[in-house]
PDB file of N, CA and C in Angstrom:
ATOM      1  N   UNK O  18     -78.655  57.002-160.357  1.00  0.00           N
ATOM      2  CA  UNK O  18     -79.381  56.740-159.129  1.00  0.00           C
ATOM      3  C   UNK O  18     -79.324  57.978-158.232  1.00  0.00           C
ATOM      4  N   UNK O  19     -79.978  58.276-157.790  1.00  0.00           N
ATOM      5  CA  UNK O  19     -80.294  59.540-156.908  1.00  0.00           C
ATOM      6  C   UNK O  19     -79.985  58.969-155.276  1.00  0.00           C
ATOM      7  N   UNK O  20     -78.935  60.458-155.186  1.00  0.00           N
ATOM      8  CA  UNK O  20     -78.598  59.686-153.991  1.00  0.00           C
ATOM      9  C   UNK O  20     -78.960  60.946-152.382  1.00  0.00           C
ATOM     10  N   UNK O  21     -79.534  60.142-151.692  1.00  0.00           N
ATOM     11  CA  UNK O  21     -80.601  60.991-150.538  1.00  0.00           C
ATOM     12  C   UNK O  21     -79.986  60.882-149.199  1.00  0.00           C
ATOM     13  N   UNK O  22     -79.345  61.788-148.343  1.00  0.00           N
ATOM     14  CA  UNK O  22     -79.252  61.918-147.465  1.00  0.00           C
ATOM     15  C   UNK O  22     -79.865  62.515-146.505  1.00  0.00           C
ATOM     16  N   UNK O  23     -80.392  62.032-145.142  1.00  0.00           N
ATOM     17  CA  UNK O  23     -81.390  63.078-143.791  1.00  0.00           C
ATOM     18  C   UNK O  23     -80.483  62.661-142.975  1.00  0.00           C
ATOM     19  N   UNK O  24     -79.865  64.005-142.497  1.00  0.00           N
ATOM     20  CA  UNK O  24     -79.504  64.162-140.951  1.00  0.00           C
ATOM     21  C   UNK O  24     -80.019  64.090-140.050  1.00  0.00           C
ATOM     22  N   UNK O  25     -80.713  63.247-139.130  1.00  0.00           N
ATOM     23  CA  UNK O  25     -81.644  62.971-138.200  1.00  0.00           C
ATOM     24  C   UNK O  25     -81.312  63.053-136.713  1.00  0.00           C
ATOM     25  N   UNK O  26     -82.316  63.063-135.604  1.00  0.00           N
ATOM     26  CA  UNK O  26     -81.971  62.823-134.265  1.00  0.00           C
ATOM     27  C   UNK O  26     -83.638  61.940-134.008  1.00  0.00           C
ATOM     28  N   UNK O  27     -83.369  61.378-132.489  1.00  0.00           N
ATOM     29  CA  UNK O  27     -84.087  60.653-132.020  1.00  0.00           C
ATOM     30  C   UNK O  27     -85.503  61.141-132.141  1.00  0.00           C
ATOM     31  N   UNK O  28     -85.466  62.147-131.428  1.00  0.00           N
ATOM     32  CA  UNK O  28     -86.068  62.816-130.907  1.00  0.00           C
ATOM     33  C   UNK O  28     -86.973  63.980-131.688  1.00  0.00           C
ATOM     34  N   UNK O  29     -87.267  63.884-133.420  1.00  0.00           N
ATOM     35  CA  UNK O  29     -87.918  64.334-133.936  1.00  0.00           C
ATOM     36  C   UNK O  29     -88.612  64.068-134.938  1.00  0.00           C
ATOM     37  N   UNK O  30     -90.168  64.904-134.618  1.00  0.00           N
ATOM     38  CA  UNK O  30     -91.099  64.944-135.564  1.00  0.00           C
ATOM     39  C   UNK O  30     -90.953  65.132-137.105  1.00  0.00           C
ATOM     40  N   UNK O  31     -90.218  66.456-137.274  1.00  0.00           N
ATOM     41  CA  UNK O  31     -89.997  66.294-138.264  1.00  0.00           C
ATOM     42  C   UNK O  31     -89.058  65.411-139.376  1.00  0.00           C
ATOM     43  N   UNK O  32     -88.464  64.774-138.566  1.00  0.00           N
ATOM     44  CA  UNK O  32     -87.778  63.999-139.142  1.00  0.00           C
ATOM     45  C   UNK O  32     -88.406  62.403-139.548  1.00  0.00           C
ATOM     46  N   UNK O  33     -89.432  62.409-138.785  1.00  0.00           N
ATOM     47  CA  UNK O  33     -90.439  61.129-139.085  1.00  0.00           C
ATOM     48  C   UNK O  33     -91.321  61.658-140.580  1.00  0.00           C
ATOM     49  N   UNK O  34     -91.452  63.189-139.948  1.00  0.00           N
ATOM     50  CA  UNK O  34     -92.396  62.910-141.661  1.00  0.00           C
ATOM     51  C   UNK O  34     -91.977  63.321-142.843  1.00  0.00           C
ATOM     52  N   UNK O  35     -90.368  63.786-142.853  1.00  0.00           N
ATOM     53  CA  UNK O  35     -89.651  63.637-144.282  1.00  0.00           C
ATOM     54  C   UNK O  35     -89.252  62.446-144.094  1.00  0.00           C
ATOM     55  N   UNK O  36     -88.871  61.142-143.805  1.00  0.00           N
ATOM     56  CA  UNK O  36     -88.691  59.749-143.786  1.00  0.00           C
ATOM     57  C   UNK O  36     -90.369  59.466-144.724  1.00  0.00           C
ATOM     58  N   UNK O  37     -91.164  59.960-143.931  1.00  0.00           N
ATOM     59  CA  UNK O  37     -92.942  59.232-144.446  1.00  0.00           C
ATOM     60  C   UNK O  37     -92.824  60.116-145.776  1.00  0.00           C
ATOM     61  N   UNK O  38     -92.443  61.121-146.152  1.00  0.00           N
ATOM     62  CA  UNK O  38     -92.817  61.589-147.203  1.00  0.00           C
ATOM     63  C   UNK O  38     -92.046  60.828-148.788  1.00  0.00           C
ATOM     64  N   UNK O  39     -90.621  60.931-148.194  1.00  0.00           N
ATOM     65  CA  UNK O  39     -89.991  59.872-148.585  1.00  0.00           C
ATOM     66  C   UNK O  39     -90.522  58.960-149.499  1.00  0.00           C
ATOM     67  N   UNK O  40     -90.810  57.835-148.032  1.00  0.00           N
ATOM     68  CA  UNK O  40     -90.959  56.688-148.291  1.00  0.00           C
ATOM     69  C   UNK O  40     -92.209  56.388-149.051  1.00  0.00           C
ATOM     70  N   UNK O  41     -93.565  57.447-149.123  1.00  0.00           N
ATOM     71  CA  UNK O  41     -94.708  57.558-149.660  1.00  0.00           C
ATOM     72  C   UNK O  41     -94.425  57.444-151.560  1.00  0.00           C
ATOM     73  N   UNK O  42     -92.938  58.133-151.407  1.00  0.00           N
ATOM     74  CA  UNK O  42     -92.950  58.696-152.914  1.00  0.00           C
ATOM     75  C   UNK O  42     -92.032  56.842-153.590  1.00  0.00           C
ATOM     76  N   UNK O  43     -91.678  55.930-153.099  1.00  0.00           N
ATOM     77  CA  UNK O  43     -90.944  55.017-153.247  1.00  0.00           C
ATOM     78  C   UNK O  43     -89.418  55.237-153.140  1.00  0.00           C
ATOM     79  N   UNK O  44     -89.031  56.190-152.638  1.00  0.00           N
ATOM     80  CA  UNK O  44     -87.547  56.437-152.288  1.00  0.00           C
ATOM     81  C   UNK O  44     -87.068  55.997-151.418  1.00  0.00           C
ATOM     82  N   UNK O  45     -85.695  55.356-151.641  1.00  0.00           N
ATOM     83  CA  UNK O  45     -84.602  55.267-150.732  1.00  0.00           C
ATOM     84  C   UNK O  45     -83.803  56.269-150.004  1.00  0.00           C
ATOM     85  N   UNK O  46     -82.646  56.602-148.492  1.00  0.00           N
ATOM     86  CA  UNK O  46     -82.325  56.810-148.192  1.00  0.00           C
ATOM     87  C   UNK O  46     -80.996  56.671-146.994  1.00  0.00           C
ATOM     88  N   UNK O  47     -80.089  57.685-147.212  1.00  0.00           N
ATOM     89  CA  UNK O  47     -79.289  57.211-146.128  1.00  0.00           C
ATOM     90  C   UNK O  47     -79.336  58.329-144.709  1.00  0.00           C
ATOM     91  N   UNK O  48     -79.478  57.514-143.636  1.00  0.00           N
ATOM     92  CA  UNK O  48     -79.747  58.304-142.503  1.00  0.00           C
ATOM     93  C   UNK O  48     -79.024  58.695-141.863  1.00  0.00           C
ATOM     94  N   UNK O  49     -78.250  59.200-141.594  1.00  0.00           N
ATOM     95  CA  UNK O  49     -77.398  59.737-140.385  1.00  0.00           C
ATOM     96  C   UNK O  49     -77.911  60.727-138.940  1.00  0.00           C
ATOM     97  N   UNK O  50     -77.932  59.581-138.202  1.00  0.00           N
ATOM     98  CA  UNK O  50     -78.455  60.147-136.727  1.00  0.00           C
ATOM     99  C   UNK O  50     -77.731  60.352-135.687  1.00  0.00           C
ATOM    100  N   UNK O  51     -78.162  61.466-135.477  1.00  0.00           N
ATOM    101  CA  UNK O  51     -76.953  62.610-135.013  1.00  0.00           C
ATOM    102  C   UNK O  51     -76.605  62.232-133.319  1.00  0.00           C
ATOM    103  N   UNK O  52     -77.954  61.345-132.712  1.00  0.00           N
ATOM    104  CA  UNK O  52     -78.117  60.858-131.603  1.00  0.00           C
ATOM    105  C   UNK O  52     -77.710  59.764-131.247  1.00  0.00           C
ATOM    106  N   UNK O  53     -76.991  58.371-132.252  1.00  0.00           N
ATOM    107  CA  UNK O  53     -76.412  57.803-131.738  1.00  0.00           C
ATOM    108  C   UNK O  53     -74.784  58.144-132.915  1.00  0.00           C
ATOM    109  N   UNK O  54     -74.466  59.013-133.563  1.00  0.00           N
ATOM    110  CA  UNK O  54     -73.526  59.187-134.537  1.00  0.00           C
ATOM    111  C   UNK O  54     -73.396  60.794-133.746  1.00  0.00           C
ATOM    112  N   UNK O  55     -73.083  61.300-132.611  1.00  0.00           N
ATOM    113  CA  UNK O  55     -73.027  62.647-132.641  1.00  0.00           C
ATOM    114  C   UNK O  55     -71.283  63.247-133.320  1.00  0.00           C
ATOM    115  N   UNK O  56     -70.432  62.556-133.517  1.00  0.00           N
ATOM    116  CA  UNK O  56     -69.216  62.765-134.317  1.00  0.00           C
ATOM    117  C   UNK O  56     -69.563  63.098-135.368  1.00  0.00           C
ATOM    118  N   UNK O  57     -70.315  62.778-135.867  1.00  0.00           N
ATOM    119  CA  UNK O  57     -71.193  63.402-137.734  1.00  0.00           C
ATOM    120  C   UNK O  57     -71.264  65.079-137.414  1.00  0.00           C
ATOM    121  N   UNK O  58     -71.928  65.493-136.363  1.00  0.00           N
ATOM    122  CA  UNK O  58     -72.266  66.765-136.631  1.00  0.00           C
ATOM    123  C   UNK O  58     -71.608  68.036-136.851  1.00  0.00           C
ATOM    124  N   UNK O  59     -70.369  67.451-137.104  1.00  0.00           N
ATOM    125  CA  UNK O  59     -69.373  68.915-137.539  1.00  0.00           C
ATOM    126  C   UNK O  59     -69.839  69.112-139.106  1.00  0.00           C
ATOM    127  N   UNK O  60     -69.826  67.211-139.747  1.00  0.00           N
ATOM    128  CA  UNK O  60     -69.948  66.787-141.131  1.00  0.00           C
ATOM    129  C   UNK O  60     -71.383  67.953-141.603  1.00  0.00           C
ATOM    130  N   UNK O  61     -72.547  67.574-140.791  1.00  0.00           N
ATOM    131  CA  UNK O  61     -73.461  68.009-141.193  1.00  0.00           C
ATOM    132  C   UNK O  61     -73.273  69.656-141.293  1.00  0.00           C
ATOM    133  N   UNK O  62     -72.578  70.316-140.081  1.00  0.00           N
ATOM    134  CA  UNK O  62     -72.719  71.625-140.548  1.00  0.00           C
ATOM    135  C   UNK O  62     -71.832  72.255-141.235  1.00  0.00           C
ATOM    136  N   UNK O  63     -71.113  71.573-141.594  1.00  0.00           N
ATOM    137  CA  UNK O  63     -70.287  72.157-142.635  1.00  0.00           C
ATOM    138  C   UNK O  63     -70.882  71.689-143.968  1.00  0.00           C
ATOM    139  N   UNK O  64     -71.450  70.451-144.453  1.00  0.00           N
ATOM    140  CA  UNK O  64     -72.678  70.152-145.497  1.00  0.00           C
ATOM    141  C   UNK O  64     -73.435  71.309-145.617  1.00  0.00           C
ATOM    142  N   UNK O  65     -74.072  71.773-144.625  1.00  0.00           N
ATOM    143  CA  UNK O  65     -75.551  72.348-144.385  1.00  0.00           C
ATOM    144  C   UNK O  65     -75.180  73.611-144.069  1.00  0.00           C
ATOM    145  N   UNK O  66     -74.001  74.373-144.241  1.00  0.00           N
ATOM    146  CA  UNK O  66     -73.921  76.254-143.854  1.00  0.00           C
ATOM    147  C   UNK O  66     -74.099  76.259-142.775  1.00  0.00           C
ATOM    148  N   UNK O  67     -73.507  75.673-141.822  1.00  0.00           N
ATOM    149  CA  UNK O  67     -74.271  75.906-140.152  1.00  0.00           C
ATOM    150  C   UNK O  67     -75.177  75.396-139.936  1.00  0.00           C
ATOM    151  N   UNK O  68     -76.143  75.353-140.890  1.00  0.00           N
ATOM    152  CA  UNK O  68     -77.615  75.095-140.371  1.00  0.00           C
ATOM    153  C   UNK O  68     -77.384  73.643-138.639  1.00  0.00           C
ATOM    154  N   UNK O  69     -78.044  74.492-137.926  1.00  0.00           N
ATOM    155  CA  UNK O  69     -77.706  73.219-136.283  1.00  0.00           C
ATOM    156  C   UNK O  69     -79.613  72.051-136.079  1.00  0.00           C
ATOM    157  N   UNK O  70     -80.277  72.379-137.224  1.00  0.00           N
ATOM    158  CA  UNK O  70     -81.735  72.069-136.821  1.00  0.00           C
ATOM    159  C   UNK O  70     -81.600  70.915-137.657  1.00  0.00           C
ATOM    160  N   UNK O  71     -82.695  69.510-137.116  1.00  0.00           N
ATOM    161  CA  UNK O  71     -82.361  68.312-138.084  1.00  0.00           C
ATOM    162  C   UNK O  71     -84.330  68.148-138.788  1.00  0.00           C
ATOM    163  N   UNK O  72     -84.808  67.695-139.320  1.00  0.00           N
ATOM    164  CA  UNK O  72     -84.091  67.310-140.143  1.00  0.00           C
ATOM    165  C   UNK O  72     -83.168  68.526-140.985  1.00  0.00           C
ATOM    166  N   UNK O  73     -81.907  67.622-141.627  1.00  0.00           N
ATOM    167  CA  UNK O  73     -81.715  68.213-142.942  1.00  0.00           C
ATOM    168  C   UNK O  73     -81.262  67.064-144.132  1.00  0.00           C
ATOM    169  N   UNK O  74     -81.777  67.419-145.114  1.00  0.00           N
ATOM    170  CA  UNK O  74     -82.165  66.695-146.901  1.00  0.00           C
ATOM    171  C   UNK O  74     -80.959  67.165-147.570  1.00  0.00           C
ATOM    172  N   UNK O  75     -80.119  66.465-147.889  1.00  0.00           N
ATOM    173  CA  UNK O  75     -79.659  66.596-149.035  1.00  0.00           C
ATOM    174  C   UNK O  75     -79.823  65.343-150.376  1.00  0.00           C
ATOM    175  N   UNK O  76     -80.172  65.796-151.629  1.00  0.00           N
ATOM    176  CA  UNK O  76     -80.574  65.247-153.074  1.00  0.00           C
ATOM    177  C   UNK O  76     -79.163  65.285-153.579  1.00  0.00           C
ATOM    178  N   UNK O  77     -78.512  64.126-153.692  1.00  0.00           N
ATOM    179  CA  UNK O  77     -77.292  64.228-154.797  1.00  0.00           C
ATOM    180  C   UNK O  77     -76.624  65.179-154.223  1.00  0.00           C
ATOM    181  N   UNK O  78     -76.262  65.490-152.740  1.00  0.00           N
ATOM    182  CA  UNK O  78     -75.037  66.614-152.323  1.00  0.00           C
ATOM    183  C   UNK O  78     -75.467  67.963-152.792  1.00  0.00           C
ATOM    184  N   UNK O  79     -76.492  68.151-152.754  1.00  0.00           N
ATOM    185  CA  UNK O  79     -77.203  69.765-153.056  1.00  0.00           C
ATOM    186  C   UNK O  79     -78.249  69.689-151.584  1.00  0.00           C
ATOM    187  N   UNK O  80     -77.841  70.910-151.083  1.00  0.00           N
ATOM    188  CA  UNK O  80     -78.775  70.899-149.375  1.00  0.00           C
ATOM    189  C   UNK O  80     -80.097  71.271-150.220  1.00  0.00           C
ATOM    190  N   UNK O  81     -81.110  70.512-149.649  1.00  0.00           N
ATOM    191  CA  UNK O  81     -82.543  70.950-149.722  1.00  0.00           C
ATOM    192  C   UNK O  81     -83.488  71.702-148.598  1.00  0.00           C
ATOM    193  N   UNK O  82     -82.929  71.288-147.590  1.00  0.00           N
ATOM    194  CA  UNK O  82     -83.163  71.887-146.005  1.00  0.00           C
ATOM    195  C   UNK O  82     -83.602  71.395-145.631  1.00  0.00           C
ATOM    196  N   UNK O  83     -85.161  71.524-144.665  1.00  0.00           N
ATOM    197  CA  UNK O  83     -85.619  70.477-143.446  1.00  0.00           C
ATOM    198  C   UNK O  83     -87.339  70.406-144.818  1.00  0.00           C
ATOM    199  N   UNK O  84     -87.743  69.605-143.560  1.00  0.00           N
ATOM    200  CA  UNK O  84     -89.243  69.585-144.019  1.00  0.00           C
ATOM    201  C   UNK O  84     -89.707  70.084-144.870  1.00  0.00           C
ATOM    202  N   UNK O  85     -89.871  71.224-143.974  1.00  0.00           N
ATOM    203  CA  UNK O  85     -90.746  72.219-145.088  1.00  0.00           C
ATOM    204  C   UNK O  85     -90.456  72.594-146.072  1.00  0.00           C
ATOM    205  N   UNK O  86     -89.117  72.096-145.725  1.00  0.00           N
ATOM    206  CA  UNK O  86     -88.700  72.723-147.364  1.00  0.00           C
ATOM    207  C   UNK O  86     -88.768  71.718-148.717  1.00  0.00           C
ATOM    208  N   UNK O  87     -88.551  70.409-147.782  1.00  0.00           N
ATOM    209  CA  UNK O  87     -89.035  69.212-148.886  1.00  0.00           C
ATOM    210  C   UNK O  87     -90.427  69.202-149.005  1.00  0.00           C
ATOM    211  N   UNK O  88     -91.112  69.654-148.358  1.00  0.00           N
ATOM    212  CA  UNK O  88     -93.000  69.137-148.563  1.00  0.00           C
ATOM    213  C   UNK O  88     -93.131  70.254-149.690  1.00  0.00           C
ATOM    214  N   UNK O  89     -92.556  71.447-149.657  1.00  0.00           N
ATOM    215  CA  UNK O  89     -92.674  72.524-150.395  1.00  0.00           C
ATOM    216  C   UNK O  89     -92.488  72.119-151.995  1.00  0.00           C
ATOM    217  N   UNK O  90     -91.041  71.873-152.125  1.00  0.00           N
ATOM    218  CA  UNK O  90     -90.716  70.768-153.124  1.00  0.00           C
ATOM    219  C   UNK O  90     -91.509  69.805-153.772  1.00  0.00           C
ATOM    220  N   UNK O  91     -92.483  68.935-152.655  1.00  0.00           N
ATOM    221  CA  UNK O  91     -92.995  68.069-153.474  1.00  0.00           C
ATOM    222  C   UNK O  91     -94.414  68.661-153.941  1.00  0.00           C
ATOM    223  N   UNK O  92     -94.940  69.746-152.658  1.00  0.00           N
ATOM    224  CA  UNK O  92     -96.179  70.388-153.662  1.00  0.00           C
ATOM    225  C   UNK O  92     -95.854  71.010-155.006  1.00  0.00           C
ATOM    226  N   UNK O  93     -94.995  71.300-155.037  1.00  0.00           N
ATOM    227  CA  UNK O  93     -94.474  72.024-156.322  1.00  0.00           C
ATOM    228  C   UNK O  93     -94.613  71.026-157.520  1.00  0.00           C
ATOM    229  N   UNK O  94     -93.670  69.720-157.611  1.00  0.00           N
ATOM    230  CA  UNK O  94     -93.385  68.804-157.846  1.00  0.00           C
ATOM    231  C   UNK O  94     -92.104  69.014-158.751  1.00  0.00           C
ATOM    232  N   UNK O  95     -91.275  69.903-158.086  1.00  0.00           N
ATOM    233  CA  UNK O  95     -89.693  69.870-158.244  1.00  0.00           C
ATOM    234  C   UNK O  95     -89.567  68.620-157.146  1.00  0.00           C
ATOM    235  N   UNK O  96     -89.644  68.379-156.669  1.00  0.00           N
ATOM    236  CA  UNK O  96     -89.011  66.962-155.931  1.00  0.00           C
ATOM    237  C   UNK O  96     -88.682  65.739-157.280  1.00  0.00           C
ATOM    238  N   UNK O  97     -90.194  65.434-157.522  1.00  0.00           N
ATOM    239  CA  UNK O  97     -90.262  64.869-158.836  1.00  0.00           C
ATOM    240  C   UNK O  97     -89.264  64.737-159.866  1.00  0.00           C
ATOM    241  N   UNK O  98     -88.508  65.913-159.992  1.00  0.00           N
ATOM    242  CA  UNK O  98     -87.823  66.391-161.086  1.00  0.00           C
ATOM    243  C   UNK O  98     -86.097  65.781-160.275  1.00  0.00           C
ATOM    244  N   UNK O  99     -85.819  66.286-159.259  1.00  0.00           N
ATOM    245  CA  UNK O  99     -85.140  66.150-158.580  1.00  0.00           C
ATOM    246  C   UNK O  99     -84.854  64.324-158.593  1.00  0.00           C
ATOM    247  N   UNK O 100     -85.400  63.989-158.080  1.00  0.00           N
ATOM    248  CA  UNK O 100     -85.878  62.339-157.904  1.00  0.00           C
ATOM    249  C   UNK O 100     -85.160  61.757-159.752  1.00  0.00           C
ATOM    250  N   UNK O 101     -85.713  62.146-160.409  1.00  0.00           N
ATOM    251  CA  UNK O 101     -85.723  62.172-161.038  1.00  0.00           C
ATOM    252  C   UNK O 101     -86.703  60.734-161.685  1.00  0.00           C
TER     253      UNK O 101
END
């Protein structure tokens, strides 16, 4: 089973449309939002290399990054592969 984590906050776009992209493809996920969970965010940047911007994707504990980097993924259709 493939397991999907997004680091999220309230307050973003992009984080609505890797959720929609997601959810378009029939995938599940676990969310962690940084806006009512802000104790997570040491978790996340030490997950994520620093990275401080949300969204961030991780596939099975491998960082994928934000958005663009998943939409990138799925034009490709390494997501696919990923997903498995």
């Amino acid at each position: 089973m493939t397991k999907i984590e997004i680091y999220t906050k309230n307050v973003c776009p992009y984080c609505t449309l890797a959720k929609r992209l997601l959810e378009s493809k029939g995938l599940t996920w676990e969310e962690i939002n940084l806006s009512t969970n802000p104790e997570r965010t040491d978790e996340m940047l030490e997950r994520c290399g620093g990275r401080m911007t949300v969204p961030e994707i991780l596939i099975n504990d491998k960082l994928i990054g934000g958005f663009d980097d998943l939409a990138e993924l799925n034009k490709s259709g390494e997501l696919d592969t990923l997903v498995g």
